[in-house]
Amino acid sequence: MAADLVQRTRRSLAEADPELDNLIKQEAVRQYKGLELIASENFTTRAVLEVNGSCLTNKYSEGYPGARYYGGNEIIDQVENLCIARALATFRLDPEKWGVNVQPYSGSGANFAVFTALLNPHDRIMGLDLPSGGHLTHGFYTAKKKVSATSIFFESLPYQVHQSGEKAGWIDMDRLEENARLFKPKILIAGGSAYPREWDYERFRRIADENDSIMHMDMAHISGLVAAGECNNPFDYCDIVTTTTHKTLRGPRAGLIFYRKGPKPARANAKEGEPVQMYDYEQRIKEAVFPGLQGGPHDHTIAGVATALLDAATPEFKAYIQQVKKNAAAMASKLQSFGYKLVTDGTENHLNLWDLRPVGLTGSKAEKVLDYSHITVNKNSVHGDKSAVTPGGVRLGASALTSRGFVEADFEKVAEFLHRGIEIALDIQKTSGKMLKDFVAALEKSEDVRTLRADVEKFAVSHEMCGFEGPAALSALSA
């Protein structure tokens, strides 16, 4: 009987749960046959997939290396320490000056751990406003509701991009500086989820110093670019840097918190003989992550992050990121050739923000028609929007398809598919009206959509799949 019970645990997923096995196979086929353009997604490597599904998921390891609340963690300690060492090495950081916590379950959790560690309730923060390309966790709220927990527990005054004129879509640094002088934020946050341009860390640092603020960069979207040395380096100026690990970094879904350690630089107005101040972030952040906000770390995911970081430190990864940037620029150029408006008229990183208001289409409808055509994008707020539910734009990322080997010519073809989708949407809208449900009902009947989907799928499967074999996924589903 005991042997039978053990044998039962060794069944494959297909044997143990054929229904879920079938759904996973369907998802693999969906990824292979479609064009993935969501800027916060990527296709991770086979090595990461293997590690993330390994026996490491079995272990409980509350605490930190050398100080666990459970026994049997001698191997897990080595795994976490390896991830820490690789994180510092990949981002070219001196372990005497920087530390990193690799236990956060996500980027959002990493951000809230920073706020929990370094702020008191109702302390003040400033981050980029969500409609300007910021992230929810940076303190977003509306006139009617405090949407983010950050805005519930802390006082938030978001900064914005220019709303009009030649600089529309670019961060209004002058107004940021002016408001910071009045608001005096405890933490000044750089970083966003839909901002296609570089960050002026030097000016952020000056503003932070003027107001005695901690400077925090959330590099979740561009961490792969930072690792590859293909953008401005936040570590040169920031006190805290957080990131996710799955976007341009191409790892599993998790978060990292980098923090300064050691002596602080001398203040410009320091008095003679004034004692050297030391950074005190490390212990505070450790305690905020555990036991403050989380339980046992996900050791299988930490190991997957370590594997991804090893890859991110290679010349091949640098070449990958360079191609990501070229592909994003090529897609931008092709869309502009069709007469479309891109926020800031282009990109310097992995994403574009496509403003569809000039052609009379909402981002919600664009997302729907493209989804039906097997092109995955996400609707996104654009400066001046009044609603995040029916925004005026769409966000387009180049990371995932570049992982599949796409180059500039391929992204030009992708832009042609996007253009066809928008033309179909505008044509359908003429008869369906403005209601989204009526528009979707018309999409389901459209022969043009079916034709576009067939063309998209034929193009997609002509490229290899990252992390797993695409043709094998098709065969497994049909078996």
mmCIF file of N, CA and C in Angstrom, residues 366-446:
data_model
loop_
_atom_site.group_PDB
_atom_site.id
_atom_site.type_symbol
_atom_site.label_atom_id
_atom_site.label_comp_id
_atom_site.label_asym_id
_atom_site.label_seq_id
_atom_site.Cartn_x
_atom_site.Cartn_y
_atom_site.Cartn_z
ATOM 1 N N ALA A 366 -8.701 48.517 -29.789
ATOM 2 C CA ALA A 366 -7.494 48.050 -30.484
ATOM 3 C C ALA A 366 -7.017 46.734 -29.878
ATOM 4 N N GLU A 367 -7.000 46.663 -28.551
ATOM 5 C CA GLU A 367 -6.587 45.429 -27.877
ATOM 6 C C GLU A 367 -7.473 44.258 -28.296
ATOM 7 N N LYS A 368 -8.773 44.483 -28.385
ATOM 8 C CA LYS A 368 -9.712 43.406 -28.737
ATOM 9 C C LYS A 368 -9.508 42.912 -30.159
ATOM 10 N N VAL A 369 -9.433 43.825 -31.115
ATOM 11 C CA VAL A 369 -9.298 43.378 -32.508
ATOM 12 C C VAL A 369 -7.984 42.648 -32.715
ATOM 13 N N LEU A 370 -6.924 43.107 -32.052
ATOM 14 C CA LEU A 370 -5.627 42.455 -32.194
ATOM 15 C C LEU A 370 -5.610 41.104 -31.484
ATOM 16 N N ASP A 371 -6.273 41.018 -30.350
ATOM 17 C CA ASP A 371 -6.355 39.743 -29.633
ATOM 18 C C ASP A 371 -7.078 38.701 -30.496
ATOM 19 N N TYR A 372 -8.154 39.107 -31.140
ATOM 20 C CA TYR A 372 -8.877 38.202 -32.031
ATOM 21 C C TYR A 372 -8.018 37.810 -33.235
ATOM 22 N N SER A 373 -7.028 38.629 -33.535
ATOM 23 C CA SER A 373 -6.122 38.354 -34.660
ATOM 24 C C SER A 373 -4.854 37.647 -34.205
ATOM 25 N N HIS A 374 -4.811 37.233 -32.941
ATOM 26 C CA HIS A 374 -3.688 36.523 -32.319
ATOM 27 C C HIS A 374 -2.431 37.399 -32.202
ATOM 28 N N ILE A 375 -2.652 38.692 -31.985
ATOM 29 C CA ILE A 375 -1.586 39.625 -31.635
ATOM 30 C C ILE A 375 -1.910 40.148 -30.243
ATOM 31 N N THR A 376 -1.040 39.870 -29.270
ATOM 32 C CA THR A 376 -1.346 40.210 -27.883
ATOM 33 C C THR A 376 -0.680 41.523 -27.505
ATOM 34 N N VAL A 377 -1.521 42.511 -27.174
ATOM 35 C CA VAL A 377 -1.056 43.819 -26.707
ATOM 36 C C VAL A 377 -1.866 44.169 -25.471
ATOM 37 N N ASN A 378 -1.596 45.306 -24.858
ATOM 38 C CA ASN A 378 -2.467 45.763 -23.773
ATOM 39 C C ASN A 378 -2.826 47.227 -23.968
ATOM 40 N N LYS A 379 -4.101 47.513 -23.714
ATOM 41 C CA LYS A 379 -4.539 48.907 -23.715
ATOM 42 C C LYS A 379 -3.771 49.660 -22.655
ATOM 43 N N ASN A 380 -3.529 50.946 -22.875
ATOM 44 C CA ASN A 380 -2.700 51.711 -21.941
ATOM 45 C C ASN A 380 -3.073 53.183 -21.954
ATOM 46 N N SER A 381 -3.052 53.766 -20.771
ATOM 47 C CA SER A 381 -3.333 55.197 -20.668
ATOM 48 C C SER A 381 -2.279 56.007 -21.408
ATOM 49 N N VAL A 382 -2.726 57.109 -21.971
ATOM 50 C CA VAL A 382 -1.862 58.080 -22.635
ATOM 51 C C VAL A 382 -2.116 59.429 -21.973
ATOM 52 N N HIS A 383 -1.067 60.268 -21.897
ATOM 53 C CA HIS A 383 -1.231 61.567 -21.240
ATOM 54 C C HIS A 383 -2.503 62.266 -21.732
ATOM 55 N N GLY A 384 -3.289 62.756 -20.782
ATOM 56 C CA GLY A 384 -4.544 63.417 -21.102
ATOM 57 C C GLY A 384 -5.754 62.515 -20.986
ATOM 58 N N ASP A 385 -5.557 61.206 -20.845
ATOM 59 C CA ASP A 385 -6.684 60.285 -20.696
ATOM 60 C C ASP A 385 -7.417 60.530 -19.379
ATOM 61 N N LYS A 386 -8.718 60.291 -19.402
ATOM 62 C CA LYS A 386 -9.533 60.441 -18.199
ATOM 63 C C LYS A 386 -9.856 59.097 -17.553
ATOM 64 N N SER A 387 -9.698 58.007 -18.317
ATOM 65 C CA SER A 387 -10.058 56.695 -17.795
ATOM 66 C C SER A 387 -9.016 55.657 -18.166
ATOM 67 N N ALA A 388 -8.664 54.795 -17.181
ATOM 68 C CA ALA A 388 -7.750 53.683 -17.456
ATOM 69 C C ALA A 388 -8.497 52.492 -18.028
ATOM 70 N N VAL A 389 -9.841 52.519 -17.952
ATOM 71 C CA VAL A 389 -10.665 51.427 -18.484
ATOM 72 C C VAL A 389 -10.832 51.560 -19.992
ATOM 73 N N THR A 390 -11.000 52.778 -20.452
ATOM 74 C CA THR A 390 -11.090 53.034 -21.901
ATOM 75 C C THR A 390 -10.017 54.055 -22.293
ATOM 76 N N PRO A 391 -8.760 53.659 -22.223
ATOM 77 C CA PRO A 391 -7.659 54.589 -22.503
ATOM 78 C C PRO A 391 -7.497 54.822 -24.003
ATOM 79 N N GLY A 392 -6.669 55.799 -24.327
ATOM 80 C CA GLY A 392 -6.490 56.169 -25.729
ATOM 81 C C GLY A 392 -5.311 55.520 -26.411
ATOM 82 N N GLY A 393 -4.621 54.609 -25.715
ATOM 83 C CA GLY A 393 -3.414 54.065 -26.313
ATOM 84 C C GLY A 393 -3.244 52.577 -26.124
ATOM 85 N N VAL A 394 -2.182 52.092 -26.744
ATOM 86 C CA VAL A 394 -1.782 50.696 -26.653
ATOM 87 C C VAL A 394 -0.276 50.667 -26.419
ATOM 88 N N ARG A 395 0.177 49.781 -25.545
ATOM 89 C CA ARG A 395 1.601 49.620 -25.273
ATOM 90 C C ARG A 395 2.137 48.442 -26.079
ATOM 91 N N LEU A 396 3.305 48.635 -26.704
ATOM 92 C CA LEU A 396 3.901 47.611 -27.560
ATOM 93 C C LEU A 396 5.329 47.336 -27.103
ATOM 94 N N GLY A 397 5.632 46.082 -26.806
ATOM 95 C CA GLY A 397 6.971 45.709 -26.382
ATOM 96 C C GLY A 397 7.656 44.804 -27.388
ATOM 97 N N ALA A 398 8.981 44.856 -27.415
ATOM 98 C CA ALA A 398 9.757 44.084 -28.390
ATOM 99 C C ALA A 398 10.519 42.915 -27.783
ATOM 100 N N SER A 399 10.482 42.764 -26.456
ATOM 101 C CA SER A 399 11.355 41.786 -25.799
ATOM 102 C C SER A 399 11.020 40.348 -26.149
ATOM 103 N N ALA A 400 9.742 39.983 -26.094
ATOM 104 C CA ALA A 400 9.359 38.579 -26.262
ATOM 105 C C ALA A 400 9.651 38.075 -27.671
ATOM 106 N N LEU A 401 9.258 38.826 -28.673
ATOM 107 C CA LEU A 401 9.486 38.365 -30.039
ATOM 108 C C LEU A 401 10.965 38.378 -30.398
ATOM 109 N N THR A 402 11.729 39.276 -29.803
ATOM 110 C CA THR A 402 13.179 39.249 -30.025
ATOM 111 C C THR A 402 13.770 37.960 -29.453
ATOM 112 N N SER A 403 13.213 37.470 -28.345
ATOM 113 C CA SER A 403 13.658 36.190 -27.799
ATOM 114 C C SER A 403 13.399 35.050 -28.781
ATOM 115 N N ARG A 404 12.445 35.240 -29.678
ATOM 116 C CA ARG A 404 12.150 34.226 -30.698
ATOM 117 C C ARG A 404 12.982 34.418 -31.966
ATOM 118 N N GLY A 405 13.905 35.363 -31.929
ATOM 119 C CA GLY A 405 14.798 35.548 -33.071
ATOM 120 C C GLY A 405 14.337 36.576 -34.080
ATOM 121 N N PHE A 406 13.295 37.350 -33.758
ATOM 122 C CA PHE A 406 12.825 38.377 -34.680
ATOM 123 C C PHE A 406 13.876 39.481 -34.813
ATOM 124 N N VAL A 407 14.033 40.005 -36.033
ATOM 125 C CA VAL A 407 14.923 41.136 -36.298
ATOM 126 C C VAL A 407 14.095 42.277 -36.896
ATOM 127 N N GLU A 408 14.769 43.342 -37.322
ATOM 128 C CA GLU A 408 14.060 44.557 -37.741
ATOM 129 C C GLU A 408 13.022 44.297 -38.832
ATOM 130 N N ALA A 409 13.379 43.528 -39.852
ATOM 131 C CA ALA A 409 12.436 43.265 -40.950
ATOM 132 C C ALA A 409 11.193 42.550 -40.451
ATOM 133 N N ASP A 410 11.372 41.677 -39.460
ATOM 134 C CA ASP A 410 10.222 40.973 -38.890
ATOM 135 C C ASP A 410 9.307 41.938 -38.153
ATOM 136 N N PHE A 411 9.897 42.879 -37.446
ATOM 137 C CA PHE A 411 9.078 43.844 -36.713
ATOM 138 C C PHE A 411 8.379 44.829 -37.651
ATOM 139 N N GLU A 412 8.956 45.075 -38.785
ATOM 140 C CA GLU A 412 8.251 45.872 -39.785
ATOM 141 C C GLU A 412 7.014 45.122 -40.275
ATOM 142 N N LYS A 413 7.150 43.812 -40.433
ATOM 143 C CA LYS A 413 5.997 42.983 -40.812
ATOM 144 C C LYS A 413 4.960 42.981 -39.698
ATOM 145 N N VAL A 414 5.409 42.907 -38.458
ATOM 146 C CA VAL A 414 4.494 42.980 -37.322
ATOM 147 C C VAL A 414 3.725 44.299 -37.343
ATOM 148 N N ALA A 415 4.411 45.391 -37.641
ATOM 149 C CA ALA A 415 3.749 46.699 -37.716
ATOM 150 C C ALA A 415 2.699 46.718 -38.825
ATOM 151 N N GLU A 416 2.970 46.022 -39.921
ATOM 152 C CA GLU A 416 1.977 45.923 -40.993
ATOM 153 C C GLU A 416 0.727 45.185 -40.508
ATOM 154 N N PHE A 417 0.922 44.117 -39.737
ATOM 155 C CA PHE A 417 -0.225 43.409 -39.164
ATOM 156 C C PHE A 417 -1.003 44.316 -38.218
ATOM 157 N N LEU A 418 -0.284 45.095 -37.409
ATOM 158 C CA LEU A 418 -0.951 46.032 -36.496
ATOM 159 C C LEU A 418 -1.789 47.041 -37.278
ATOM 160 N N HIS A 419 -1.227 47.554 -38.354
ATOM 161 C CA HIS A 419 -1.943 48.514 -39.203
ATOM 162 C C HIS A 419 -3.211 47.885 -39.787
ATOM 163 N N ARG A 420 -3.104 46.658 -40.277
ATOM 164 C CA ARG A 420 -4.283 45.970 -40.812
ATOM 165 C C ARG A 420 -5.354 45.812 -39.736
ATOM 166 N N GLY A 421 -4.919 45.499 -38.521
ATOM 167 C CA GLY A 421 -5.873 45.346 -37.427
ATOM 168 C C GLY A 421 -6.612 46.629 -37.122
ATOM 169 N N ILE A 422 -5.896 47.739 -37.113
ATOM 170 C CA ILE A 422 -6.538 49.026 -36.829
ATOM 171 C C ILE A 422 -7.501 49.416 -37.949
ATOM 172 N N GLU A 423 -7.118 49.158 -39.189
ATOM 173 C CA GLU A 423 -8.021 49.457 -40.301
ATOM 174 C C GLU A 423 -9.307 48.651 -40.204
ATOM 175 N N ILE A 424 -9.181 47.383 -39.828
ATOM 176 C CA ILE A 424 -10.364 46.534 -39.645
ATOM 177 C C ILE A 424 -11.229 47.093 -38.517
ATOM 178 N N ALA A 425 -10.590 47.471 -37.413
ATOM 179 C CA ALA A 425 -11.324 48.008 -36.265
ATOM 180 C C ALA A 425 -12.089 49.271 -36.627
ATOM 181 N N LEU A 426 -11.457 50.168 -37.359
ATOM 182 C CA LEU A 426 -12.122 51.415 -37.748
ATOM 183 C C LEU A 426 -13.300 51.139 -38.671
ATOM 184 N N ASP A 427 -13.139 50.159 -39.541
ATOM 185 C CA ASP A 427 -14.226 49.800 -40.457
ATOM 186 C C ASP A 427 -15.406 49.209 -39.683
ATOM 187 N N ILE A 428 -15.117 48.329 -38.741
ATOM 188 C CA ILE A 428 -16.187 47.712 -37.946
ATOM 189 C C ILE A 428 -16.880 48.755 -37.073
ATOM 190 N N GLN A 429 -16.105 49.686 -36.509
ATOM 191 C CA GLN A 429 -16.665 50.703 -35.631
ATOM 192 C C GLN A 429 -17.702 51.572 -36.336
ATOM 193 N N LYS A 430 -17.554 51.730 -37.653
ATOM 194 C CA LYS A 430 -18.508 52.547 -38.409
ATOM 195 C C LYS A 430 -19.925 52.006 -38.309
ATOM 196 N N THR A 431 -20.052 50.690 -38.227
ATOM 197 C CA THR A 431 -21.384 50.077 -38.178
ATOM 198 C C THR A 431 -21.773 49.606 -36.783
ATOM 199 N N SER A 432 -20.787 49.257 -35.946
ATOM 200 C CA SER A 432 -21.109 48.722 -34.613
ATOM 201 C C SER A 432 -21.391 49.814 -33.603
ATOM 202 N N GLY A 433 -20.881 51.021 -33.858
ATOM 203 C CA GLY A 433 -21.041 52.099 -32.898
ATOM 204 C C GLY A 433 -19.936 52.098 -31.858
ATOM 205 N N LYS A 434 -20.126 52.890 -30.799
ATOM 206 C CA LYS A 434 -19.056 53.106 -29.831
ATOM 207 C C LYS A 434 -19.033 52.088 -28.691
ATOM 208 N N MET A 435 -20.118 51.354 -28.468
ATOM 209 C CA MET A 435 -20.161 50.412 -27.354
ATOM 210 C C MET A 435 -19.217 49.244 -27.598
ATOM 211 N N LEU A 436 -18.385 48.923 -26.591
ATOM 212 C CA LEU A 436 -17.393 47.866 -26.736
ATOM 213 C C LEU A 436 -18.036 46.505 -26.969
ATOM 214 N N LYS A 437 -19.140 46.209 -26.297
ATOM 215 C CA LYS A 437 -19.781 44.897 -26.447
ATOM 216 C C LYS A 437 -20.317 44.707 -27.860
ATOM 217 N N ASP A 438 -20.827 45.769 -28.471
ATOM 218 C CA ASP A 438 -21.301 45.675 -29.855
ATOM 219 C C ASP A 438 -20.133 45.516 -30.818
ATOM 220 N N PHE A 439 -19.034 46.188 -30.497
ATOM 221 C CA PHE A 439 -17.829 46.091 -31.314
ATOM 222 C C PHE A 439 -17.276 44.666 -31.278
ATOM 223 N N VAL A 440 -17.229 44.067 -30.098
ATOM 224 C CA VAL A 440 -16.710 42.707 -29.952
ATOM 225 C C VAL A 440 -17.614 41.712 -30.677
ATOM 226 N N ALA A 441 -18.910 41.899 -30.592
ATOM 227 C CA ALA A 441 -19.846 41.008 -31.291
ATOM 228 C C ALA A 441 -19.605 41.045 -32.794
ATOM 229 N N ALA A 442 -19.309 42.232 -33.323
ATOM 230 C CA ALA A 442 -19.022 42.358 -34.750
ATOM 231 C C ALA A 442 -17.678 41.726 -35.101
ATOM 232 N N LEU A 443 -16.714 41.811 -34.193
ATOM 233 C CA LEU A 443 -15.405 41.186 -34.421
ATOM 234 C C LEU A 443 -15.542 39.686 -34.634
ATOM 235 N N GLU A 444 -16.399 39.072 -33.815
ATOM 236 C CA GLU A 444 -16.560 37.627 -33.860
ATOM 237 C C GLU A 444 -17.099 37.137 -35.202
ATOM 238 N N LYS A 445 -17.743 38.028 -35.927
ATOM 239 C CA LYS A 445 -18.327 37.651 -37.220
ATOM 240 C C LYS A 445 -17.473 38.088 -38.407
ATOM 241 N N SER A 446 -16.377 38.784 -38.150
ATOM 242 C CA SER A 446 -15.616 39.418 -39.232
ATOM 243 C C SER A 446 -14.727 38.434 -39.982
#
